[in-house]
Short mmCIF file of C-alpha atoms in Angstrom, two decimals:
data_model
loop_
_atom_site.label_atom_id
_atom_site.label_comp_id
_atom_site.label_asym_id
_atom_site.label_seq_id
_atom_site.Cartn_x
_atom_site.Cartn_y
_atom_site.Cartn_z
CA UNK A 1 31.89 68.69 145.27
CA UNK A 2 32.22 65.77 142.67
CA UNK A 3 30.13 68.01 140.38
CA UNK A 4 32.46 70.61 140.68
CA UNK A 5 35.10 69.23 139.79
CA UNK A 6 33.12 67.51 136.99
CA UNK A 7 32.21 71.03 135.88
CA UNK A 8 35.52 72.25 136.13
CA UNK A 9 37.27 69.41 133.78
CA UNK A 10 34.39 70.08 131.39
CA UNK A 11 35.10 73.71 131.34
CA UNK A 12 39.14 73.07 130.68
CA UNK A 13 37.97 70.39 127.88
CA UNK A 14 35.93 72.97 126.09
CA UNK A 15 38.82 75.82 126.76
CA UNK A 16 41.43 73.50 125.13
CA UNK A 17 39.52 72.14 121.99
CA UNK A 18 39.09 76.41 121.51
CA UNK A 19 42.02 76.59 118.14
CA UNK A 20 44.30 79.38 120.00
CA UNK A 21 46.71 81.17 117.14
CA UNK A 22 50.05 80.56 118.92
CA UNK A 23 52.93 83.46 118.87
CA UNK A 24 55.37 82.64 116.81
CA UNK A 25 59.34 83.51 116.91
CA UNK A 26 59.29 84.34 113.60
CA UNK A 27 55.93 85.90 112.59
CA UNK A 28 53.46 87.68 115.58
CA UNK A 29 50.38 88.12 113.30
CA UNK A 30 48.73 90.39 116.23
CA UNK A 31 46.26 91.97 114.10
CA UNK A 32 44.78 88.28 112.98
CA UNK A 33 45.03 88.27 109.08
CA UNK A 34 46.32 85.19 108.58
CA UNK A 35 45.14 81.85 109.53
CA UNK A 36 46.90 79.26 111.96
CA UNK A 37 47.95 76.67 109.34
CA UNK A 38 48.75 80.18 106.99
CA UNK A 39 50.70 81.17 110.25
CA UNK A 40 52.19 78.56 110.85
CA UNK A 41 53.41 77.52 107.30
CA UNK A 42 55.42 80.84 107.60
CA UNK A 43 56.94 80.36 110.97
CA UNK A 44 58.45 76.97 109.26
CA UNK A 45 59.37 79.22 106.26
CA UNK A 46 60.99 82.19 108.01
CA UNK A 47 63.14 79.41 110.60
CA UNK A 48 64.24 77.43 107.75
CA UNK A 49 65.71 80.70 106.83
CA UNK A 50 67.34 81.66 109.49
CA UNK A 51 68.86 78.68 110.50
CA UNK A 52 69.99 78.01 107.03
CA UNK A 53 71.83 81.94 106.54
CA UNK A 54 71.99 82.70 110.54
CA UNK A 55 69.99 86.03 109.73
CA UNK A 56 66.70 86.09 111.30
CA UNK A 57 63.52 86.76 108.90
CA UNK A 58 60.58 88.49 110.76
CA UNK A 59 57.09 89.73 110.58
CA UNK A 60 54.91 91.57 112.51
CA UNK A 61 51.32 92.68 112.18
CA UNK A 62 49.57 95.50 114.76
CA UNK A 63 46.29 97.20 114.48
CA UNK A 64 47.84 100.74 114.76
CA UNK A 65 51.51 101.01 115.06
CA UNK A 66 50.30 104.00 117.20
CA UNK A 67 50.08 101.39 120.16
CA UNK A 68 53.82 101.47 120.65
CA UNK A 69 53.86 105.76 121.41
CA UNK A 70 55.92 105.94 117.96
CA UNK A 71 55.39 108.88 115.68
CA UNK A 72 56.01 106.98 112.61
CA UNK A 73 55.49 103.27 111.23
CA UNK A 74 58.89 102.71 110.68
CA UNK A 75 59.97 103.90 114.16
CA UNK A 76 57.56 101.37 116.13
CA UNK A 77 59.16 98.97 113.55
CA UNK A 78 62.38 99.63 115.10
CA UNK A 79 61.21 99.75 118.42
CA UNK A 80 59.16 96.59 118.43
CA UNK A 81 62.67 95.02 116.59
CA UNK A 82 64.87 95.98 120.13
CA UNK A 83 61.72 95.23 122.79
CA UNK A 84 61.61 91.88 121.34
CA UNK A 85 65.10 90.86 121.15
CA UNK A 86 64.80 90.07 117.25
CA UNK A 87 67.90 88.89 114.81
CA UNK A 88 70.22 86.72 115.47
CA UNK A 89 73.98 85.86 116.34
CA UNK A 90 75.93 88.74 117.78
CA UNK A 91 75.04 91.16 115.97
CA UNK A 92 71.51 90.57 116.12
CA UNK A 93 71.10 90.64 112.36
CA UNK A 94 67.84 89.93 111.06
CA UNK A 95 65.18 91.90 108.62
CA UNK A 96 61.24 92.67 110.35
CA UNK A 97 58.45 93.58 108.23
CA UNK A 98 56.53 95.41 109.87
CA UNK A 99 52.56 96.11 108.91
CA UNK A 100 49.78 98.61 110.57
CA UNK A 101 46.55 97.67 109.73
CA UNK A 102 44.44 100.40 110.55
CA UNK A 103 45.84 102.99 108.57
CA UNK A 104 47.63 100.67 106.20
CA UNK A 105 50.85 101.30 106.48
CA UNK A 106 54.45 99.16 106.55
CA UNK A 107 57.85 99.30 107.41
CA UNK A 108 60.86 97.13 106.06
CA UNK A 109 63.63 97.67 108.16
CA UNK A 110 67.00 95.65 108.72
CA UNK A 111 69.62 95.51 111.11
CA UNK A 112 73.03 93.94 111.25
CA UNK A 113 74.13 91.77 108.19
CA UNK A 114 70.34 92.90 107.09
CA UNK A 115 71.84 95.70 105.82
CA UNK A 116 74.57 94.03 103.89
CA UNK A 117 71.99 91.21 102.11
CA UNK A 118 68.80 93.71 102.04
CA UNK A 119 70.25 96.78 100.00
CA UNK A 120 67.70 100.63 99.25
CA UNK A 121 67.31 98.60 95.83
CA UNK A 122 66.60 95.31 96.95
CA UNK A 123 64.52 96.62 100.14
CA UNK A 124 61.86 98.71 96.97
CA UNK A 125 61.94 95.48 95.13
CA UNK A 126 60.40 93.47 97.51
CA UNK A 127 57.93 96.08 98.45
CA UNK A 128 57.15 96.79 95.27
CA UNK A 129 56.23 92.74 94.69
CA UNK A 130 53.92 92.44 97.52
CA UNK A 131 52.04 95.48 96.98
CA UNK A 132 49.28 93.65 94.09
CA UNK A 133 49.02 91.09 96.60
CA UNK A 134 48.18 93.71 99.36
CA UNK A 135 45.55 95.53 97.67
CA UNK A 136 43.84 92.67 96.48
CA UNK A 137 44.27 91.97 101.01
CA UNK A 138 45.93 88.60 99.70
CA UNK A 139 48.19 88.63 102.59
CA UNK A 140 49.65 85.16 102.78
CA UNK A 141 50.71 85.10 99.24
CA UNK A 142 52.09 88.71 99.90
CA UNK A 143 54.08 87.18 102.80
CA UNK A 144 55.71 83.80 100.60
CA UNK A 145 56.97 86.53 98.26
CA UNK A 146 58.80 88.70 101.38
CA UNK A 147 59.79 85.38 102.92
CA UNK A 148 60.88 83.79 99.47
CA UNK A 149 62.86 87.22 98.27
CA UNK A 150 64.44 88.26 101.56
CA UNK A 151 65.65 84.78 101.72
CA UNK A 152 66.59 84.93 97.93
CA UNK A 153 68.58 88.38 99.22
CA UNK A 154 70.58 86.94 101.86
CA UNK A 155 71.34 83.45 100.42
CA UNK A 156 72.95 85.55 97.41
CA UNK A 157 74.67 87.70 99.86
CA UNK A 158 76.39 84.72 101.34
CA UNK A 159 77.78 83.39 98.55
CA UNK A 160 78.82 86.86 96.86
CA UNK A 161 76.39 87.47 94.58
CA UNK A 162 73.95 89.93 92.89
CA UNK A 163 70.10 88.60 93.74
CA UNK A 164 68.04 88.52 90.74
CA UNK A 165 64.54 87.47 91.52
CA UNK A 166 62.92 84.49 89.78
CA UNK A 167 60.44 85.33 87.18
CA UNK A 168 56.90 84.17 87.84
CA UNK A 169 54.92 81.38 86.06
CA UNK A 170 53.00 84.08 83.79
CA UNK A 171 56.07 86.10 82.98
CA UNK A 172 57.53 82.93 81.66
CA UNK A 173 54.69 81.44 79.68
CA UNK A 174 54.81 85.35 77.87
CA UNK A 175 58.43 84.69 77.50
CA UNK A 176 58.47 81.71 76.31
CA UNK A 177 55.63 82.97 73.70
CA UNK A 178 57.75 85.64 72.84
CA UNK A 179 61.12 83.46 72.02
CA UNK A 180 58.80 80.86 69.86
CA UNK A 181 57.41 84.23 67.70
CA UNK A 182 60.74 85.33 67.16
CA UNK A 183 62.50 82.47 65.85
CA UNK A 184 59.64 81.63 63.51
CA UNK A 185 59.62 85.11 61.88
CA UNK A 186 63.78 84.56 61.72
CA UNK A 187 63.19 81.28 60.36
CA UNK A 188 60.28 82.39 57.51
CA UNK A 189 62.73 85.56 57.09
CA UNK A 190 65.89 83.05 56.07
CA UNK A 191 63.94 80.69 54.03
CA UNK A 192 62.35 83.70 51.70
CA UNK A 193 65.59 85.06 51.48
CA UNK A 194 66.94 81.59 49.99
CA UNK A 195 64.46 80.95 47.77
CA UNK A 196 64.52 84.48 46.23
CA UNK A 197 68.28 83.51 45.10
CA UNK A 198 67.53 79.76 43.83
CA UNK A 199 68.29 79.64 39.99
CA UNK A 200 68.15 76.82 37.84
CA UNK A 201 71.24 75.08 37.28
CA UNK A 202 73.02 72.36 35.04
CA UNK A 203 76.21 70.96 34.56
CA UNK A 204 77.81 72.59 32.22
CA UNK A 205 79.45 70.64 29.19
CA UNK A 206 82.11 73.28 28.25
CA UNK A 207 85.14 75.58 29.47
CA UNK A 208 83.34 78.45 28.24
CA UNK A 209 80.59 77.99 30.83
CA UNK A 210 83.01 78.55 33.29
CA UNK A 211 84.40 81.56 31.84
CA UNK A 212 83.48 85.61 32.74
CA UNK A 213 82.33 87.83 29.55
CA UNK A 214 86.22 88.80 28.94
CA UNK A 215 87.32 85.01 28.73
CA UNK A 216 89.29 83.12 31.50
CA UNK A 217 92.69 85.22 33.05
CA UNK A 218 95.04 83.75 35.46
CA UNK A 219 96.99 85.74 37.24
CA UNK A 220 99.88 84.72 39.13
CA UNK A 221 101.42 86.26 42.85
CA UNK A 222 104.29 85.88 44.90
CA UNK A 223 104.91 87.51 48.79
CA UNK A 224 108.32 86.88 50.14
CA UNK A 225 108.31 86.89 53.75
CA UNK A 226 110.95 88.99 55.40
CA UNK A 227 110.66 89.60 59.12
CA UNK A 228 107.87 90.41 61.44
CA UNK A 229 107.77 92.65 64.45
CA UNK A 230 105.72 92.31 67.92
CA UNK A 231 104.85 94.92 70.03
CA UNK A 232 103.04 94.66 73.71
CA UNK A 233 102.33 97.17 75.99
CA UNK A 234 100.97 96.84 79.56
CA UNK A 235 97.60 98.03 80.97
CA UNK A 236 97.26 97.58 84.75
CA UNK A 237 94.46 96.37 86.04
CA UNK A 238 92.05 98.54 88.37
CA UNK A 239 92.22 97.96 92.15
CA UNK A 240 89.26 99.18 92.96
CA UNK A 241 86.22 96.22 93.17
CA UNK A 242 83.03 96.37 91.84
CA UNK A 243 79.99 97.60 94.09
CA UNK A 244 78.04 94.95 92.51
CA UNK A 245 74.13 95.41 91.16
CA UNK A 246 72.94 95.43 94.76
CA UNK A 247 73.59 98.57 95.45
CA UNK A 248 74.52 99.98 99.31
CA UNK A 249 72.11 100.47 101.98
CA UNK A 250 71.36 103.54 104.11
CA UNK A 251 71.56 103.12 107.62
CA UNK A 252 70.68 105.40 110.54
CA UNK A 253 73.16 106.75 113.15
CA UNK A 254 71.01 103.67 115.64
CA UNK A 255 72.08 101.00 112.86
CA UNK A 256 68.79 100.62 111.10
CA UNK A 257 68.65 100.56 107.47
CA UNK A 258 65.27 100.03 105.43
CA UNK A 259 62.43 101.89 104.58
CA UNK A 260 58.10 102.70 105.25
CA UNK A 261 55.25 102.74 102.60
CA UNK A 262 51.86 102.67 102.04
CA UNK A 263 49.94 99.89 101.11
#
């Protein structure tokens, strides 16, 4: 009996010390492409988000979206976005990637104030960023930029503005190379330019050096000032606001805005 039980505790030791890649709230990697610390750097990511905007950030990876009895990728997106009672506050707002594996296929969809912060134009954008990452199958640094620009989206929603996306460390070395080119071939530009019109020059010991080919003329003349007139006239202003660079956001008759692609 003592054995048994000896057996038994050995058994549980062995099953515990086994790494097990926990479910997260924020990011179900069901399909196993990321790694626990990757995982679980993201979870941290995507809460800090959400508790800091109170619009949930979500991702979700499947082998074949086909598992949910969806006929499209961006329908089991939706459905897996109800079934597990994603987004938050009361009106359950919140933004799910969602990725297929098998057949390599994604849905960004949002819900609630998703809609307002993740715009058609915004929604491409961020698609359009991970994609390099995707085909290279780079998919943690795929996922920082969808954490880093959703979050980007919303934070900018929240305080009324347009998102503009922060330039990466290449694109700013090549602008940076580009703004030092330019204001040396301005600079080289100016100084020719000066030194083509440098002359010699000397004081000059008489009036006559002073004077045009016709001699020296002075002319003399007088404005009397009589009266001036002002006139104003009034422009109103438009009262119709601005839509902003964002853009608007289509949403379905079931609340769902977003869109699917390939990657």
């Amino acid at each position: 009996m003592k054995k048994q039980i000896l057996a038994f505790l050995l058994l549980l030791v062995m099953v515990l010390a086994v790494p097990v890649q926990a479910e997260g709230i924020y990011v179900k990697d069901e399909a196993g492409i990321l790694t626990p610390e990757q995982q679980q750097k993201l979870e941290a990511a995507a809460a800090e988000i959400g508790e800091k905007y109170q619009c949930g950030v979500y991702f979700i990876s499947v082998p074949d979206f086909t598992m949910t009895g969806e006929s499209s990728v961006r329908e089991a997106a939706k459905y897996r976005y109800r079934k597990d009672d994603l987004g938050l506050g009361s009106g359950d707002d919140g933004v799910l990637l969602f990725m297929s594996m098998d057949d390599r296929k994604m849905a960004l969809i949002t819900y609630g104030y998703g809609n307002t912060a993740i715009t058609d134009k915004y929604n491409q954008m961020i698609r359009d960023a991970m994609k390099k990452d995707f085909r290279d199958d780079d998919w943690y640094d795929a996922l920082e930029t969808y954490l880093e620009m959703t979050g980007g989206c919303i934070q900018a929603a929240r305080n009324g503005r347009n998102y503009h996306p922060r330039p990466s460390f290449g694109q700013r070395l090549i602008a940076i190379g580009i703004c030092m080119l330019a204001g040396t071939g301005v600079a080289w530009l100016v100084v020719s330019g000066m030194e083509k019109k440098l002359k010699s020059v000397a004081v000059g010991t008489e009036a006559t050096a002073y004077a045009g080919p016709d001699g020296l003329k002075l002319t003399v003349r007088e404005d009397d000032f009589i009266s001036t007139t002002t006139s104003r006239s009034y422009s109103p202003r438009s009262s119709g606001g601005s839509s902003g660079g964002g853009g608007g956001t289509t949403v379905d008759s079931d609340g769902f805005g977003g869109s699917s692609d390939s990657f």
